[in-house]
């Protein structure tokens, strides 16, 4: 399924309503307003902690539904999607690198990636190995993921997120534990993959943004 | 690879505990069921008349009314009215209700033991041919070559052998011998007298009469009988469901007397049913408790593996694919439990089979019992699968 745009209309996490915050929505480009992410463009969401960036990713990935307003993929209200629709979208349209990474510690770095690739059959094992090389973690490829550092896990999770076709890729603080050099390697890999599929890139940052070498739209939460 | 993630936190002891408890529960249920089927097959089996020659199928009972002072004085046996017969026929455990027909002519029977003659006054009754379980070739009467086949109560032979014969210096007789002794039957009535040969073709342990074929009775009535419409004093009831406890209750409510051992059958059957129901109930309870244990274990397992499962779902794995792994595990455990229980049932059956054989009862097949076990396990597996499905779906949303 190809998603051209993601629209948000007056979306606000319910938890904000309960806390009585953000009801005016004046300071946000996303909450409680009308906005749209478009495929082929790159968005950087700058946010302080606790402003709801992970909530936004969870809403867009169908993990949480505790928001008011309406989110649509093209014209489809995502509140109408069923579990199987979401599973399909997660394999074919929406790539996601969660902040917690969701790396399985008991599997090797490679198996973590193959676990995803088996579902999509998007890359060959050779291509995956060269992605490990490109991010300079090929020497960790057979190691149990539990023994990797957070920065190494972030890169494994990024490779895994790229093992599927997508219309949008959501990256929740993808390089928070990476130095400038590795940040750039990751950024290039993401933008290349997105460009190849005319896909949209949405990444969040609390101060260490992905250093993409393409024009991007900066949004405040 | 996915199983490597999902199998984490599976407790082999919880699974083993569930398997053991279910195995015990299911085995008890199935053994109780098999025992019930074996024994009730014996109770309902027509071929198992406990005594005599099996002359009258066990499905028939003979009832009469108790003889009281009034009937003693009036000289007439207490009889059944048409209404009472119709009511009997209406009972759900009864089939045909057939009256005994008493002969209304005089009968003398003589026997000749090598020159020592003996004769006695006798009576005849006829019962419907259909319930007399002797060779039809023997149980017939042909007026052109008349010989009267007779069934007598086994008690009469016992009385003769151990009463008359031993005290009166007479020869004791076996059933086989009696069958070969020719009798001379003299019947008289309506001004006519005739003498016919007769032969005892069988003994009944509980048909307490001297029975002759209906064809003979009709023939004799025509010639020697008085036209009368006496009500029958004894009835044969074809019992379609001998184990029905209502039979006993009905007969005692109406103060009817029953010949033969059959009136115990209902009570026996009732206790058998009660006993096996209690045992099967205990087995079912154990099975249900083990099912409860499994649901709790599954709940705990999926709770512990929540992070892995939600991680897999976020990658795009379908809940069905994840639940399917757990279902496969539970269903294979259930299948093994069924397999072992199916082995145990015939093994345990072989423990009581010799006892059944010694009562000349045959054991019922174990296959219907195993099919019942399979049906129980299908139900349990379905419940398990629904629980797993629900729990895994619960991991989808944060």
PDB file of C-alpha atoms in Angstrom, chain A residues 62-65 81 83-84 86-87 90-91 96 102 104 106-107 111 114-116 118-119 160, chain B residues 1-2 4-5 8 307-319 325 393 396-398:
ATOM      1  CA  UNK A  62      -1.014   2.101  15.406  1.00  0.00           C
ATOM      2  CA  UNK A  63       0.446   1.133  18.764  1.00  0.00           C
ATOM      3  CA  UNK A  64      -1.614   3.664  20.663  1.00  0.00           C
ATOM      4  CA  UNK A  65      -4.989   5.241  20.008  1.00  0.00           C
ATOM      5  CA  UNK A  81      -7.711   0.206  10.547  1.00  0.00           C
ATOM      6  CA  UNK A  83      -4.909  -5.284  13.428  1.00  0.00           C
ATOM      7  CA  UNK A  84      -4.261  -7.070  10.149  1.00  0.00           C
ATOM      8  CA  UNK A  86      -1.595  -2.455  10.636  1.00  0.00           C
ATOM      9  CA  UNK A  87       0.501  -5.613  10.253  1.00  0.00           C
ATOM     10  CA  UNK A  90       4.197  -2.255   9.027  1.00  0.00           C
ATOM     11  CA  UNK A  91       5.560  -4.654   6.411  1.00  0.00           C
ATOM     12  CA  UNK A  96       9.917   2.488  12.111  1.00  0.00           C
ATOM     13  CA  UNK A 102      13.121  -3.178  20.404  1.00  0.00           C
ATOM     14  CA  UNK A 104      16.016  -8.761  20.819  1.00  0.00           C
ATOM     15  CA  UNK A 106      19.012 -13.093  22.742  1.00  0.00           C
ATOM     16  CA  UNK A 107      19.386 -13.006  18.942  1.00  0.00           C
ATOM     17  CA  UNK A 111      19.324 -12.445  13.189  1.00  0.00           C
ATOM     18  CA  UNK A 114      16.820 -11.251   9.289  1.00  0.00           C
ATOM     19  CA  UNK A 115      13.798 -11.538  11.579  1.00  0.00           C
ATOM     20  CA  UNK A 116      12.366  -8.535   9.771  1.00  0.00           C
ATOM     21  CA  UNK A 118      12.107 -12.793   6.415  1.00  0.00           C
ATOM     22  CA  UNK A 119       8.731 -11.086   6.522  1.00  0.00           C
ATOM     23  CA  UNK A 160      16.355  -3.594  10.351  1.00  0.00           C
TER      24      UNK A 160
ATOM     25  CA  UNK B   1      14.077 -17.721  15.110  1.00  0.00           C
ATOM     26  CA  UNK B   2      10.767 -16.298  16.271  1.00  0.00           C
ATOM     27  CA  UNK B   4      13.582 -18.626  20.110  1.00  0.00           C
ATOM     28  CA  UNK B   5      12.024 -15.386  21.316  1.00  0.00           C
ATOM     29  CA  UNK B   8      11.541 -17.763  26.547  1.00  0.00           C
ATOM     30  CA  UNK B 307       7.899  -7.056  25.153  1.00  0.00           C
ATOM     31  CA  UNK B 308       9.050  -9.666  22.634  1.00  0.00           C
ATOM     32  CA  UNK B 309       5.548 -10.171  21.316  1.00  0.00           C
ATOM     33  CA  UNK B 310       4.808  -6.477  20.935  1.00  0.00           C
ATOM     34  CA  UNK B 311       8.243  -6.070  19.319  1.00  0.00           C
ATOM     35  CA  UNK B 312       7.407  -8.765  16.784  1.00  0.00           C
ATOM     36  CA  UNK B 313       4.008  -7.211  16.118  1.00  0.00           C
ATOM     37  CA  UNK B 314       5.679  -3.863  15.537  1.00  0.00           C
ATOM     38  CA  UNK B 315       7.912  -5.499  12.935  1.00  0.00           C
ATOM     39  CA  UNK B 316       4.766  -6.605  11.135  1.00  0.00           C
ATOM     40  CA  UNK B 317       4.339 -10.157  12.418  1.00  0.00           C
ATOM     41  CA  UNK B 318       0.679 -11.076  12.553  1.00  0.00           C
ATOM     42  CA  UNK B 319      -0.842 -11.953  15.927  1.00  0.00           C
ATOM     43  CA  UNK B 325       3.359 -21.025  17.812  1.00  0.00           C
ATOM     44  CA  UNK B 393      -4.084  -9.685  20.523  1.00  0.00           C
ATOM     45  CA  UNK B 396      -0.960  -5.338  20.040  1.00  0.00           C
ATOM     46  CA  UNK B 397      -1.752  -2.045  21.693  1.00  0.00           C
ATOM     47  CA  UNK B 398       0.564  -0.548  24.226  1.00  0.00           C
TER      48      UNK B 398
END
